[in-house]
Short mmCIF file of C-alpha atoms in Angstrom, two decimals:
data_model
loop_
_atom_site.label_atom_id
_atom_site.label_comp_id
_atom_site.label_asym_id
_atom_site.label_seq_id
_atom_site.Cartn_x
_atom_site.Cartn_y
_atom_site.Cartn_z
CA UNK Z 18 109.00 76.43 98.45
CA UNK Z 19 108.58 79.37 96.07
CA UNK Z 20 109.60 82.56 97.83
CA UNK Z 21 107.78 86.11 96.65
CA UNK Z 22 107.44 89.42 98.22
CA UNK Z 23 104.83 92.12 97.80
CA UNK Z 24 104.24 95.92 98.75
CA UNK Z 25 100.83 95.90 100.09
CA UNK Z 26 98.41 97.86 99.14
CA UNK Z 27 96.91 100.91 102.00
CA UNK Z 28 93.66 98.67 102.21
CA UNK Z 29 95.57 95.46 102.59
CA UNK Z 30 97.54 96.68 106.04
CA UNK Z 31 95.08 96.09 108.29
CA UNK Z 32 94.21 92.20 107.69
CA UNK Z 33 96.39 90.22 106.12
CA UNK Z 34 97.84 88.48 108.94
CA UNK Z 35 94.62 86.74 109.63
CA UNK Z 36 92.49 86.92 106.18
CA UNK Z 37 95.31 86.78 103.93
CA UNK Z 38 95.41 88.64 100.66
CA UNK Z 39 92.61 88.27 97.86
CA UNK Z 40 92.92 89.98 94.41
CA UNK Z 41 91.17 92.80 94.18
CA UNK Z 42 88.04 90.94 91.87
CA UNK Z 43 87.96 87.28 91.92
CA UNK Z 44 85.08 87.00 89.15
CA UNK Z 45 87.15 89.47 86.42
CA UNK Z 46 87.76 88.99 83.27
CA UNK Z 47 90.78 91.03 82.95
CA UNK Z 48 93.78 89.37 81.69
CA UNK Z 49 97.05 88.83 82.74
CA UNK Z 50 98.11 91.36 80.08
CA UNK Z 51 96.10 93.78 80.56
CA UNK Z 52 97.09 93.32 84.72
CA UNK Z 53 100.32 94.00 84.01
CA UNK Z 54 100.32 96.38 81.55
CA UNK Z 55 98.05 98.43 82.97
CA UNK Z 56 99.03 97.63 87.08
CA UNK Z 57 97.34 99.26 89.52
CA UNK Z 58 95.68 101.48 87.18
CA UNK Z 59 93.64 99.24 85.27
CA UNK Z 60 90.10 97.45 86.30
CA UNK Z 61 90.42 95.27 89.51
CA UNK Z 62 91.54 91.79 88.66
CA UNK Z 63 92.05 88.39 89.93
CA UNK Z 64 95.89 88.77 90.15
CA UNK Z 65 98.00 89.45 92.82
CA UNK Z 66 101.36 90.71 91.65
CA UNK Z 67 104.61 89.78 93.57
CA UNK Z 68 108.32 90.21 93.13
CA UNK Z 69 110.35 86.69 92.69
CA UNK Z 70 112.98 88.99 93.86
CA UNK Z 71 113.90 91.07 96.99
CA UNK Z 72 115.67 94.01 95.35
CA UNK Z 73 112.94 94.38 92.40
CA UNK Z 74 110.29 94.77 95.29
CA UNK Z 75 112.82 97.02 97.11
CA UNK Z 76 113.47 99.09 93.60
CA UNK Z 77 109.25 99.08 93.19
CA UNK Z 78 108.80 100.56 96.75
CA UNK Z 79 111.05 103.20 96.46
CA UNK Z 80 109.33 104.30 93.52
CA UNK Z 81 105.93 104.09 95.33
CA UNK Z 82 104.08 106.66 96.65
CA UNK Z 83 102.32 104.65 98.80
CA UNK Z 84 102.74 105.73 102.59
CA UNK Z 85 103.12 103.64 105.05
CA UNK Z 86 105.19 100.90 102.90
CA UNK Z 87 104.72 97.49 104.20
CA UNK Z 88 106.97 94.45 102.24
CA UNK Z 89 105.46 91.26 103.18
CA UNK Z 90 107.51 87.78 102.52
CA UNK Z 91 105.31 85.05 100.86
CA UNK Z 92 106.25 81.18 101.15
CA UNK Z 93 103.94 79.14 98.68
CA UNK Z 94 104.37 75.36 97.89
CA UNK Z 95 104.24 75.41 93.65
CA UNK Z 96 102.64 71.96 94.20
CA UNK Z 97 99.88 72.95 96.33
CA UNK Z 98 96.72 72.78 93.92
CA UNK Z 99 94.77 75.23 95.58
CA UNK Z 100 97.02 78.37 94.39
CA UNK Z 101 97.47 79.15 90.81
CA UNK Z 102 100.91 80.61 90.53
CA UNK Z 103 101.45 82.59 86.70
CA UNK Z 104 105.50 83.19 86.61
CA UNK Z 105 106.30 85.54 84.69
CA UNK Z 106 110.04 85.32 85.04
CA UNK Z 107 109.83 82.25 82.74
CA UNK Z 108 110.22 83.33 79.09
CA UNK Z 109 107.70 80.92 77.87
CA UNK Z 110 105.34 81.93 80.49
CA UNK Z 111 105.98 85.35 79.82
CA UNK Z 112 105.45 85.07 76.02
CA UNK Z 113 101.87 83.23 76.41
CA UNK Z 114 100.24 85.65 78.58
CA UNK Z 115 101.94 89.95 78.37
CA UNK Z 116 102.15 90.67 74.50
CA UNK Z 117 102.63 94.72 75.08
CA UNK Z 118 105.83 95.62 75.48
CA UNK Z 119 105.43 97.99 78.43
CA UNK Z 120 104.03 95.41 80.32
CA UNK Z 121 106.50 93.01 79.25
CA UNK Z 122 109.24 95.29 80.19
CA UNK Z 123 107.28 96.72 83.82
CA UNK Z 124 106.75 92.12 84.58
CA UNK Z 125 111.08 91.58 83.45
CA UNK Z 126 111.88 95.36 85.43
CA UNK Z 127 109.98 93.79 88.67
CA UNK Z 128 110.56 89.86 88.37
CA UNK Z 129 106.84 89.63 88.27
CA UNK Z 130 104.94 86.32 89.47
CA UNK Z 131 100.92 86.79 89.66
CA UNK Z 132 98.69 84.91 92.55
CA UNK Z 133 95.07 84.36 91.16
CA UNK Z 134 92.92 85.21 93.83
CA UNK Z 135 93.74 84.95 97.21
CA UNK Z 136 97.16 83.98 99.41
CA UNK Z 137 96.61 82.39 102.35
CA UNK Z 138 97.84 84.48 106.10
CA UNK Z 139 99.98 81.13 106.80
CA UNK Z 140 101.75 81.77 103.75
CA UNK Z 141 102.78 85.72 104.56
CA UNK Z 142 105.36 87.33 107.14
CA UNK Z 143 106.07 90.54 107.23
CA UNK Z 144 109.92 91.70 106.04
CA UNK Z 145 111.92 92.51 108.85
CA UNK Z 146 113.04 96.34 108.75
CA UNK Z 147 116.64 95.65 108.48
CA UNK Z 148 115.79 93.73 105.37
CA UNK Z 149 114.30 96.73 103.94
CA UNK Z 150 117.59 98.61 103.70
#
């Protein structure tokens, strides 16, 4: 079981316990490069980003302006064919898909592992509080 977390997004709160998350635009043609380099700034894409690690989502959150701050825990199977997991904390993987060095640096910074297109509700809990400090 791969383990990931996530800060969600204001417009995520309300249903992702029951629908899951979905990328923001399931049909775009932005890449993963251009996802991560340019984050939540950039077009809508077919990514979800996630944290591989606990603190690096902890780290991300604090620098978040994003009010309230909800850290969800994802459990996905690698095997299962019906998610396309891109992880970025492999070098290789890395190397193939972020060639600008900001976004290389932001996807290293935040142990970055993208989702394409949607995560399903059985596969999310929210963090605990206590974990969150």
């Amino acid at each position: 079981m791969l383990v990931l977390y996530r800060l969600l997004r204001p417009e995520e709160e309300e249903n992702f316990m029951t629908d899951g998350l979905s990328a923001k635009d399931i049909n775009s043609t932005v890449s993963v490069n251009d996802h991560v380099t340019n984050g939540s700034r950039g077009p809508p894409s077919k990514y979800i980003s996630c944290s591989k690690s606990e603190e690096a989502i902890m780290d991300f959150a604090s620098k978040s302006i994003t009010q309230p701050q909800t850290i969800v825990k994802i459990q996905i199977d690698p095997d299962d064919p019906s998610i396309e997991i891109i992880d970025l904390t492999d070098r290789w993987t890395l190397d193939k898909h972020v060639y600008v060095e900001s976004g290389r640096n932001f996807a290293r910074k935040f142990d970055e592992v993208l989702i394409k297109g949607h995560i399903p509700p059985e596969c999310i809990s929210v963090l605990p509080i206590e974990d969150l400090f």
